[in-house]
PDB file of N, CA, C and O and ligand atoms in Angstrom:
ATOM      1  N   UNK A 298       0.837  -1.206   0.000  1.00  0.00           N
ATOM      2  CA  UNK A 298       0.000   0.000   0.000  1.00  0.00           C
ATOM      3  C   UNK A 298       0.874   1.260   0.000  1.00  0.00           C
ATOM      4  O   UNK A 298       0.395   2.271  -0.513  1.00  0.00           O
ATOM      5  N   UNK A 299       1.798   1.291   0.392  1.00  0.00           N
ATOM      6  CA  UNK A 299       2.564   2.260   1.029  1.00  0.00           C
ATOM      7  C   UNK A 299       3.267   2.727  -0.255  1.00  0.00           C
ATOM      8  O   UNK A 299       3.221   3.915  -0.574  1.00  0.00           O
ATOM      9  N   UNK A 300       4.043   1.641  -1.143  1.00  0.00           N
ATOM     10  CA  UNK A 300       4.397   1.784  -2.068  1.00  0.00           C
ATOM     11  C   UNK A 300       4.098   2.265  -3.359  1.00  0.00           C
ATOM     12  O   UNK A 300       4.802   2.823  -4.201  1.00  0.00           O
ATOM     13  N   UNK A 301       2.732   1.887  -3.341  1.00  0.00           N
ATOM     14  CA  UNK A 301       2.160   2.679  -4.184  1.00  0.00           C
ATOM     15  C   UNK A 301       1.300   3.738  -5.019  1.00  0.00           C
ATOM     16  O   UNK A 301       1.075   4.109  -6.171  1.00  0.00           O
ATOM     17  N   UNK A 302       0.933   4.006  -3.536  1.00  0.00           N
ATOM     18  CA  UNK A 302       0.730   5.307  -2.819  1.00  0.00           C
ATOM     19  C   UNK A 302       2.050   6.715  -3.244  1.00  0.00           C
ATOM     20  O   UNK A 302       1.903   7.830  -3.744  1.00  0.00           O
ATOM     21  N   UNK A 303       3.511   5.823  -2.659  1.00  0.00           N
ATOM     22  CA  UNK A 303       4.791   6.951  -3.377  1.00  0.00           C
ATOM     23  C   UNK A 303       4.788   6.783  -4.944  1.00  0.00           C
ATOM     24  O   UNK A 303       5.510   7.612  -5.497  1.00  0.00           O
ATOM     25  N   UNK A 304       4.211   5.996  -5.703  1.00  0.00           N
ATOM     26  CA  UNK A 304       4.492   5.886  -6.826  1.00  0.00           C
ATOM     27  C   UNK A 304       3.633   7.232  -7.777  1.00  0.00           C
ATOM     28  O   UNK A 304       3.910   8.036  -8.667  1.00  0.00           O
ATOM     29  N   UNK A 305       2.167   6.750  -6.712  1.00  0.00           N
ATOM     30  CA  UNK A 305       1.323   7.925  -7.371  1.00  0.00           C
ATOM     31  C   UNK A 305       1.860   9.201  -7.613  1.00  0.00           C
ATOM     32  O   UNK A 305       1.683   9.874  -8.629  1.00  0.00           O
ATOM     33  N   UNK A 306       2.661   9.557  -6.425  1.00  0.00           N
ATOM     34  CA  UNK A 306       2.611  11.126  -5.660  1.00  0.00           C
ATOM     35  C   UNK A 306       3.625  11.309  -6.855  1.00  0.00           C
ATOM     36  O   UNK A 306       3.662  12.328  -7.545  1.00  0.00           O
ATOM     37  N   UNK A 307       4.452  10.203  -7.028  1.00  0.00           N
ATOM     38  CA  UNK A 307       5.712  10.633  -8.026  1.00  0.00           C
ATOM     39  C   UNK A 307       5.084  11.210  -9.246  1.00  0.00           C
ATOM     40  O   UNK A 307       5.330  12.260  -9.838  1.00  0.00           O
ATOM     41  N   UNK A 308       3.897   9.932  -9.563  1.00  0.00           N
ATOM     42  CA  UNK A 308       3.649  10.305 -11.155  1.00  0.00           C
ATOM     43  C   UNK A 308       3.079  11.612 -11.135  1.00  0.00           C
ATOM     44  O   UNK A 308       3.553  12.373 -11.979  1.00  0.00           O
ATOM     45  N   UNK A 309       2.319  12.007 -10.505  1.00  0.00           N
ATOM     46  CA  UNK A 309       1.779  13.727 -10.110  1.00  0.00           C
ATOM     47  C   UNK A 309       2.842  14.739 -10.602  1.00  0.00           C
ATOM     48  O   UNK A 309       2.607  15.663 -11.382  1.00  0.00           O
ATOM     49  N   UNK A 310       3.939  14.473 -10.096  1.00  0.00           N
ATOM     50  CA  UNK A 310       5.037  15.079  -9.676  1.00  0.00           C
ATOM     51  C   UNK A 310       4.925  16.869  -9.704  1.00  0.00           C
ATOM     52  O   UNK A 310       5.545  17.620 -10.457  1.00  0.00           O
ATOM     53  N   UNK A 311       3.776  17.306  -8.465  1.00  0.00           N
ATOM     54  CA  UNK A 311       3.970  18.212  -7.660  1.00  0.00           C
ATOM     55  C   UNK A 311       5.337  18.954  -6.951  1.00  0.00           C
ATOM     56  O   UNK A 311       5.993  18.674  -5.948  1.00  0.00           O
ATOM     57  N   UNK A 312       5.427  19.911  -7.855  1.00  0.00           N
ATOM     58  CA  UNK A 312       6.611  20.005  -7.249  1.00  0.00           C
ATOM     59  C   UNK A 312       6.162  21.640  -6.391  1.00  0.00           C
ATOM     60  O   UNK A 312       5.305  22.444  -6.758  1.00  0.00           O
ATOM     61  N   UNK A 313       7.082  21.730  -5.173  1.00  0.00           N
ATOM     62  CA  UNK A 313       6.789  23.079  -4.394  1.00  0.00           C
ATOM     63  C   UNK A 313       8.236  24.062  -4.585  1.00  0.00           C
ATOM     64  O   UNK A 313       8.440  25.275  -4.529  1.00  0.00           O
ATOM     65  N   UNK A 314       8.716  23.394  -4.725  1.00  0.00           N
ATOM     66  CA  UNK A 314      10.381  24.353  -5.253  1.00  0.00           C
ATOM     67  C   UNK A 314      11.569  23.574  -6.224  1.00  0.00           C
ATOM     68  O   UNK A 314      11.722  22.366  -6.404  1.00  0.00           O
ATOM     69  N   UNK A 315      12.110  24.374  -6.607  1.00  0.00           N
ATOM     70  CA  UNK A 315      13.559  23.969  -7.803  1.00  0.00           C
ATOM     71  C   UNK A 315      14.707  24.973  -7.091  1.00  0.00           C
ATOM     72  O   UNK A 315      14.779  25.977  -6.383  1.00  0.00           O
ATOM     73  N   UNK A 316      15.566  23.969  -7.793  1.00  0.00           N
ATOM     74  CA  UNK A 316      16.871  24.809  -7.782  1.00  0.00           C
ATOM     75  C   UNK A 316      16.845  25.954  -8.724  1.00  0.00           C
ATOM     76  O   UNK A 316      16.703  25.604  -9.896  1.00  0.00           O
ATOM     77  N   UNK A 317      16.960  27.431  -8.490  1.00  0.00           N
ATOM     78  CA  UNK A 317      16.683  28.524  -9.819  1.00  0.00           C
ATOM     79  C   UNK A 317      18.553  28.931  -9.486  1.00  0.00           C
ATOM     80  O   UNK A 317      18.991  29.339  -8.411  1.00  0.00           O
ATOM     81  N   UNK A 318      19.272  28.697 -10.603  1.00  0.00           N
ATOM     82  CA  UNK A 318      20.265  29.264 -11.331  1.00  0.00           C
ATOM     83  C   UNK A 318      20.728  30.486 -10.857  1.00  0.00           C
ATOM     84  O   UNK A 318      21.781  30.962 -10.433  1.00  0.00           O
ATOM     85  N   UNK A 319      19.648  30.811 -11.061  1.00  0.00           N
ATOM     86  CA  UNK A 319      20.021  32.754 -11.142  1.00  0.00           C
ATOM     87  C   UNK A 319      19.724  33.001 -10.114  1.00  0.00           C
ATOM     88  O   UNK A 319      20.540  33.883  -9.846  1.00  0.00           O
ATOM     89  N   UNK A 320      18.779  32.812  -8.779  1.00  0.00           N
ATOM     90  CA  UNK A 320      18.878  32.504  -7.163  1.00  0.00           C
ATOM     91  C   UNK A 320      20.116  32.342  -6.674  1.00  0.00           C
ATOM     92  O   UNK A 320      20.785  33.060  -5.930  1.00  0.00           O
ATOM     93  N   UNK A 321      20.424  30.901  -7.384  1.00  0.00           N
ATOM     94  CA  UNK A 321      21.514  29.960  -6.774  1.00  0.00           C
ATOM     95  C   UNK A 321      21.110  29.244  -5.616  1.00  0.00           C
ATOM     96  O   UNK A 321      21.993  28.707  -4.947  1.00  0.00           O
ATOM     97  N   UNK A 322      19.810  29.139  -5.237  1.00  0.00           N
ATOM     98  CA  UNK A 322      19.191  28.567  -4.288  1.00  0.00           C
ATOM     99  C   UNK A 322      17.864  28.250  -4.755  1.00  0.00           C
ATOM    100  O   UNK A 322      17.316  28.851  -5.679  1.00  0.00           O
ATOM    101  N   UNK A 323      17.286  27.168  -4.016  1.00  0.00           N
ATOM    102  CA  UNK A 323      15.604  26.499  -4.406  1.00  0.00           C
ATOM    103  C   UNK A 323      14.618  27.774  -4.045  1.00  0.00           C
ATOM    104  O   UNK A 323      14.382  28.679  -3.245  1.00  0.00           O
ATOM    105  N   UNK A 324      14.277  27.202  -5.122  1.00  0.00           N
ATOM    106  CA  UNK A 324      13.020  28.567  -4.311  1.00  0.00           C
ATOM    107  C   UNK A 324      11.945  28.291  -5.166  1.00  0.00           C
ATOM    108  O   UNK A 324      11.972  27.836  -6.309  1.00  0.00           O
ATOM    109  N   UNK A 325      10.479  28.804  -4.088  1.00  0.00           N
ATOM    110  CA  UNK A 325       9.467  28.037  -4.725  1.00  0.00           C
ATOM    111  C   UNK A 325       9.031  28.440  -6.139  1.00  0.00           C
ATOM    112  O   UNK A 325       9.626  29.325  -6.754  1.00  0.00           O
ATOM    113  N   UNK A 326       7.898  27.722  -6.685  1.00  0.00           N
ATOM    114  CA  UNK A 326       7.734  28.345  -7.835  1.00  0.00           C
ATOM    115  C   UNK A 326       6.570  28.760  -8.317  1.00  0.00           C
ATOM    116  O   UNK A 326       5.959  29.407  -7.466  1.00  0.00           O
ATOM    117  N   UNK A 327       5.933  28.645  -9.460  1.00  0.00           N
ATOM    118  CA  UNK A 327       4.545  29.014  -9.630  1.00  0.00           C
ATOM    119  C   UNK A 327       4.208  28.185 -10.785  1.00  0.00           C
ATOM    120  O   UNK A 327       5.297  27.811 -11.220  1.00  0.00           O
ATOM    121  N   UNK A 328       3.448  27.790 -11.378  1.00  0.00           N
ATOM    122  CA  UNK A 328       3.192  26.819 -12.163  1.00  0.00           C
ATOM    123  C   UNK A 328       2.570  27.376 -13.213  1.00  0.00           C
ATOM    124  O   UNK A 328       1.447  27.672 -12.804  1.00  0.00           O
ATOM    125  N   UNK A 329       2.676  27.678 -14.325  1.00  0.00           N
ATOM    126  CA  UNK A 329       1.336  28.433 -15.168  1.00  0.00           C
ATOM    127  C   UNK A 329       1.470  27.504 -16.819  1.00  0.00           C
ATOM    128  O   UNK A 329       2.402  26.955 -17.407  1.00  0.00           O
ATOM    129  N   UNK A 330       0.028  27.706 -17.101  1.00  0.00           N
ATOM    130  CA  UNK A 330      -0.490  26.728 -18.191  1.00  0.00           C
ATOM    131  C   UNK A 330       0.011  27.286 -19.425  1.00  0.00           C
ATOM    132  O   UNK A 330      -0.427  28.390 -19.748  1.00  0.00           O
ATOM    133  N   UNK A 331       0.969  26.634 -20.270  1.00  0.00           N
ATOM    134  CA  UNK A 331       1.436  27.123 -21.642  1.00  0.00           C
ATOM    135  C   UNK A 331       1.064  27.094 -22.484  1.00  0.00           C
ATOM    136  O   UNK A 331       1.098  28.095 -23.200  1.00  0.00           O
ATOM    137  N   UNK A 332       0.395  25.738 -22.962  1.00  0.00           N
ATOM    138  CA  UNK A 332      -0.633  25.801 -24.242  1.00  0.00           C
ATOM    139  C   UNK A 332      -1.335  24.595 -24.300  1.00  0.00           C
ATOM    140  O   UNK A 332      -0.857  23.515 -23.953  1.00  0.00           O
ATOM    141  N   UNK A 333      -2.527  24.776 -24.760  1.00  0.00           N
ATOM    142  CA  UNK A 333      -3.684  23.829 -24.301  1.00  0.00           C
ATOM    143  C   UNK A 333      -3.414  22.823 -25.731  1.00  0.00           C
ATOM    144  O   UNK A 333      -3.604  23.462 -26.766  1.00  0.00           O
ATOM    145  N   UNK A 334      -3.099  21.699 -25.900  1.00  0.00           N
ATOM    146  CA  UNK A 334      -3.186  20.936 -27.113  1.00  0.00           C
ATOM    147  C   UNK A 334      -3.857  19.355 -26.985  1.00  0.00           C
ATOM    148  O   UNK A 334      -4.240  18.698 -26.017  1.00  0.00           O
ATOM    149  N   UNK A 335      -3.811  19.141 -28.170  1.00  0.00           N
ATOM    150  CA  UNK A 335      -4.627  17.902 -27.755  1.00  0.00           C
ATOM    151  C   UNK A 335      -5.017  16.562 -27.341  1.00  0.00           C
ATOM    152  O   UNK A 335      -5.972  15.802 -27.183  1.00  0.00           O
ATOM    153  N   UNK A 336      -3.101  16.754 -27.204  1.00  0.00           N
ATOM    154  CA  UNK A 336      -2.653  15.667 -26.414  1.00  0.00           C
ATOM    155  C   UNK A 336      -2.486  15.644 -25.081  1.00  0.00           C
ATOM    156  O   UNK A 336      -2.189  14.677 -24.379  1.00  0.00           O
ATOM    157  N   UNK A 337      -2.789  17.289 -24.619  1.00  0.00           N
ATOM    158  CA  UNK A 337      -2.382  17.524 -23.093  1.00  0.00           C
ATOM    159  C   UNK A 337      -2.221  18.700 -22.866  1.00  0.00           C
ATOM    160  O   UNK A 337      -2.197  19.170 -24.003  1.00  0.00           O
ATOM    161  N   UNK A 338      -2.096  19.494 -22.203  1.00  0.00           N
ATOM    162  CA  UNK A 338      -1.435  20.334 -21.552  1.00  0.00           C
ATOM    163  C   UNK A 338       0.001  20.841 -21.315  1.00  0.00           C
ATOM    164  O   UNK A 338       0.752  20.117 -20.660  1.00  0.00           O
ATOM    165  N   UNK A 339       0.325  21.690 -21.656  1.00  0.00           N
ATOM    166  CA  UNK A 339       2.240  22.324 -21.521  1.00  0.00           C
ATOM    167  C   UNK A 339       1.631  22.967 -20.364  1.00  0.00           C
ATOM    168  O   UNK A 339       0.747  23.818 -20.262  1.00  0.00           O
ATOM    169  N   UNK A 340       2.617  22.085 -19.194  1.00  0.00           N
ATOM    170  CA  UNK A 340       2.409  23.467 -18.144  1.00  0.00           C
ATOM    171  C   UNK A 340       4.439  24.012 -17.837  1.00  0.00           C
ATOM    172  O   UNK A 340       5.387  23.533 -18.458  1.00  0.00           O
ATOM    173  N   UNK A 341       4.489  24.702 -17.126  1.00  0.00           N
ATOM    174  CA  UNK A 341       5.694  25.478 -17.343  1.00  0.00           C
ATOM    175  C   UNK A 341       6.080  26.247 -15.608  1.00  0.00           C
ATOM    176  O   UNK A 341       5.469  27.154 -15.044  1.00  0.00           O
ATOM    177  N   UNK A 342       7.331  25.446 -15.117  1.00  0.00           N
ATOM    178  CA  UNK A 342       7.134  26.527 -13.859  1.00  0.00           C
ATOM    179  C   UNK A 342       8.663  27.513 -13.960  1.00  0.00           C
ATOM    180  O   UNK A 342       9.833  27.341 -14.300  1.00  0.00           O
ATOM    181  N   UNK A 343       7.715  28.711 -13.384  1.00  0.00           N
ATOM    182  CA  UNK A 343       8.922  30.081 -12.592  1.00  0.00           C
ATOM    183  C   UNK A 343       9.164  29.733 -11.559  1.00  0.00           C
ATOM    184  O   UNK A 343       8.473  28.998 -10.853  1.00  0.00           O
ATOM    185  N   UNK A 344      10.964  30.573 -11.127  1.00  0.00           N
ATOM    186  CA  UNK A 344      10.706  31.152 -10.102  1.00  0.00           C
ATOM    187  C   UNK A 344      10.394  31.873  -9.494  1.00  0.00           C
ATOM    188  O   UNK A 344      11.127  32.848  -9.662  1.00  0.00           O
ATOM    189  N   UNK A 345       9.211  32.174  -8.340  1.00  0.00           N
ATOM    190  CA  UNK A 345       8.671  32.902  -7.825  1.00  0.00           C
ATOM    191  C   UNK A 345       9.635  35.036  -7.167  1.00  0.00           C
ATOM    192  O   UNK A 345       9.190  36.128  -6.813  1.00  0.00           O
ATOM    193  N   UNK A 346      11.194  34.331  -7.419  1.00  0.00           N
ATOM    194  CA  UNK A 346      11.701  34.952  -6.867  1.00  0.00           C
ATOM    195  C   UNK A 346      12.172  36.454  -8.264  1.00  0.00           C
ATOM    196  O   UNK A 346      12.158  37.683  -8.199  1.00  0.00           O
ATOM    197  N   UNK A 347      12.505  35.524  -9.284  1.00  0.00           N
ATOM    198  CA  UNK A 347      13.048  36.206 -10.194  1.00  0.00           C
ATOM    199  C   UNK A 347      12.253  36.030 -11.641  1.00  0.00           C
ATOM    200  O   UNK A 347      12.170  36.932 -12.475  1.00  0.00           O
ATOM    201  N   UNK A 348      11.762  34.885 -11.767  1.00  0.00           N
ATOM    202  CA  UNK A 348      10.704  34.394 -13.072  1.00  0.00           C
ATOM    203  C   UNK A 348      11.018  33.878 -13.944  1.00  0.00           C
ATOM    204  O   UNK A 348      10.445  33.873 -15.033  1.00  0.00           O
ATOM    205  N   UNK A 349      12.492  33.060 -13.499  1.00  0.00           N
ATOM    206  CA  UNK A 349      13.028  32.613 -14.299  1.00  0.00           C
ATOM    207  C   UNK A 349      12.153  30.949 -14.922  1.00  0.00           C
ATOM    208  O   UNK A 349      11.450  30.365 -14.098  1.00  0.00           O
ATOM    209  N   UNK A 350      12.253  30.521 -15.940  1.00  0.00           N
ATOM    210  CA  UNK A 350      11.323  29.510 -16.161  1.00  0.00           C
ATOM    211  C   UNK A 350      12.389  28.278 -15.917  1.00  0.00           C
ATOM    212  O   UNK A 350      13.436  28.255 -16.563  1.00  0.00           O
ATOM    213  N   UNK A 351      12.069  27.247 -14.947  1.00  0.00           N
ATOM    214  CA  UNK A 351      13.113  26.272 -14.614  1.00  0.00           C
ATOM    215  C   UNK A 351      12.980  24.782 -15.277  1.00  0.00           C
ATOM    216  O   UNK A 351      13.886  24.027 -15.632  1.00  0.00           O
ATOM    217  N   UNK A 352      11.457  24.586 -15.335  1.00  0.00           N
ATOM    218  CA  UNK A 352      11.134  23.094 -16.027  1.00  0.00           C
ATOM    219  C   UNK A 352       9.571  23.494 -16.468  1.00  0.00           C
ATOM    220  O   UNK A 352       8.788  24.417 -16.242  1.00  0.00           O
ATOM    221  N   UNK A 353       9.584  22.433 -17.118  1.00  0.00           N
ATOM    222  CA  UNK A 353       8.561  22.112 -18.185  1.00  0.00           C
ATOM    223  C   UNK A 353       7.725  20.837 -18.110  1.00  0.00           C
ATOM    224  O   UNK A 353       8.392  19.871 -17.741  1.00  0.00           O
ATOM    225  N   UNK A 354       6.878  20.667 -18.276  1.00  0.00           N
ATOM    226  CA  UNK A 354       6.024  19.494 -18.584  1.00  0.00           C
ATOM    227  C   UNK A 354       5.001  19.381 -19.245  1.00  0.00           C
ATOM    228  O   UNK A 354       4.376  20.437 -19.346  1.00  0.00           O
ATOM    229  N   UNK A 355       4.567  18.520 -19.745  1.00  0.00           N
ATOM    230  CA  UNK A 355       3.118  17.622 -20.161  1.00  0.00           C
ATOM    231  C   UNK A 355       2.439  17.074 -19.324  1.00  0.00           C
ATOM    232  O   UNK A 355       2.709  16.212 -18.487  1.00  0.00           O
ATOM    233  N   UNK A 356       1.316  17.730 -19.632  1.00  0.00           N
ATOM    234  CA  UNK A 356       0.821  16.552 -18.534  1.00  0.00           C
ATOM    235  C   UNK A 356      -0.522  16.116 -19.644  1.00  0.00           C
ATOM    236  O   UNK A 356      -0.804  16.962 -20.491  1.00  0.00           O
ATOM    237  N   UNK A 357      -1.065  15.232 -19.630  1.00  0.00           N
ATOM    238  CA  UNK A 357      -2.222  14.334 -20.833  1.00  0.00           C
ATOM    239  C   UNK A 357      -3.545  14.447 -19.760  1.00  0.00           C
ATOM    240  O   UNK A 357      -3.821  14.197 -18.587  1.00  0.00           O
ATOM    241  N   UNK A 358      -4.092  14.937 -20.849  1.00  0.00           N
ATOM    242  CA  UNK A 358      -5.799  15.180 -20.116  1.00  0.00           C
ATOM    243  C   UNK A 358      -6.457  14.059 -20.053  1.00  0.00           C
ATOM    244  O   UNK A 358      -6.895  13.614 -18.992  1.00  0.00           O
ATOM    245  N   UNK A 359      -6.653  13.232 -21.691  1.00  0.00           N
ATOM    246  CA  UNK A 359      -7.012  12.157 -21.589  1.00  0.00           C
ATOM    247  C   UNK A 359      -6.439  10.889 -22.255  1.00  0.00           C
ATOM    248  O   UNK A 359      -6.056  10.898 -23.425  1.00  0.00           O
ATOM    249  N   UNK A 360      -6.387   9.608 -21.324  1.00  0.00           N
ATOM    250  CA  UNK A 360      -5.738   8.347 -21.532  1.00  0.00           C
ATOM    251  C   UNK A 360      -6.103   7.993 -22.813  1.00  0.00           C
ATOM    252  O   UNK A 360      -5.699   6.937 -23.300  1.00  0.00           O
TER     253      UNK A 360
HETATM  254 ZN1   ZN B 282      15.140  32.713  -9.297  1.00  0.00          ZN
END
């Protein structure tokens, strides 16, 4: 149970902070939606501190 429970949280992969470069320290971020397509979603996070854009993802609306 336990296990796959961490597996979920991974696949989510919520993240609350990154390492930002230009910080030089983690710092949290903000998440905002890049472009709606039809395979999924581009979402895209800043850092909150400076706005720098640190990572990227997909995420799929539907299976
Ligand atoms: Zn920063």
């Amino acid at each position: 149970m336990a296990e796959s429970a961490a597996k979920s949280t991974f696949d989510k992969l919520r993240v609350a902070s990154l390492y930002c470069p230009f910080c030089r320290q983690a710092r949290p971020v903000r998440l905002k939606l890049l472009l709606c397509l039809p395979q999924g979603d581009k979402y895209a996070y800043y850092c909150q501190e400076c706005g720098a854009e640190l990572a990227a993802k997909m995420e799929k609306g539907e299976s």
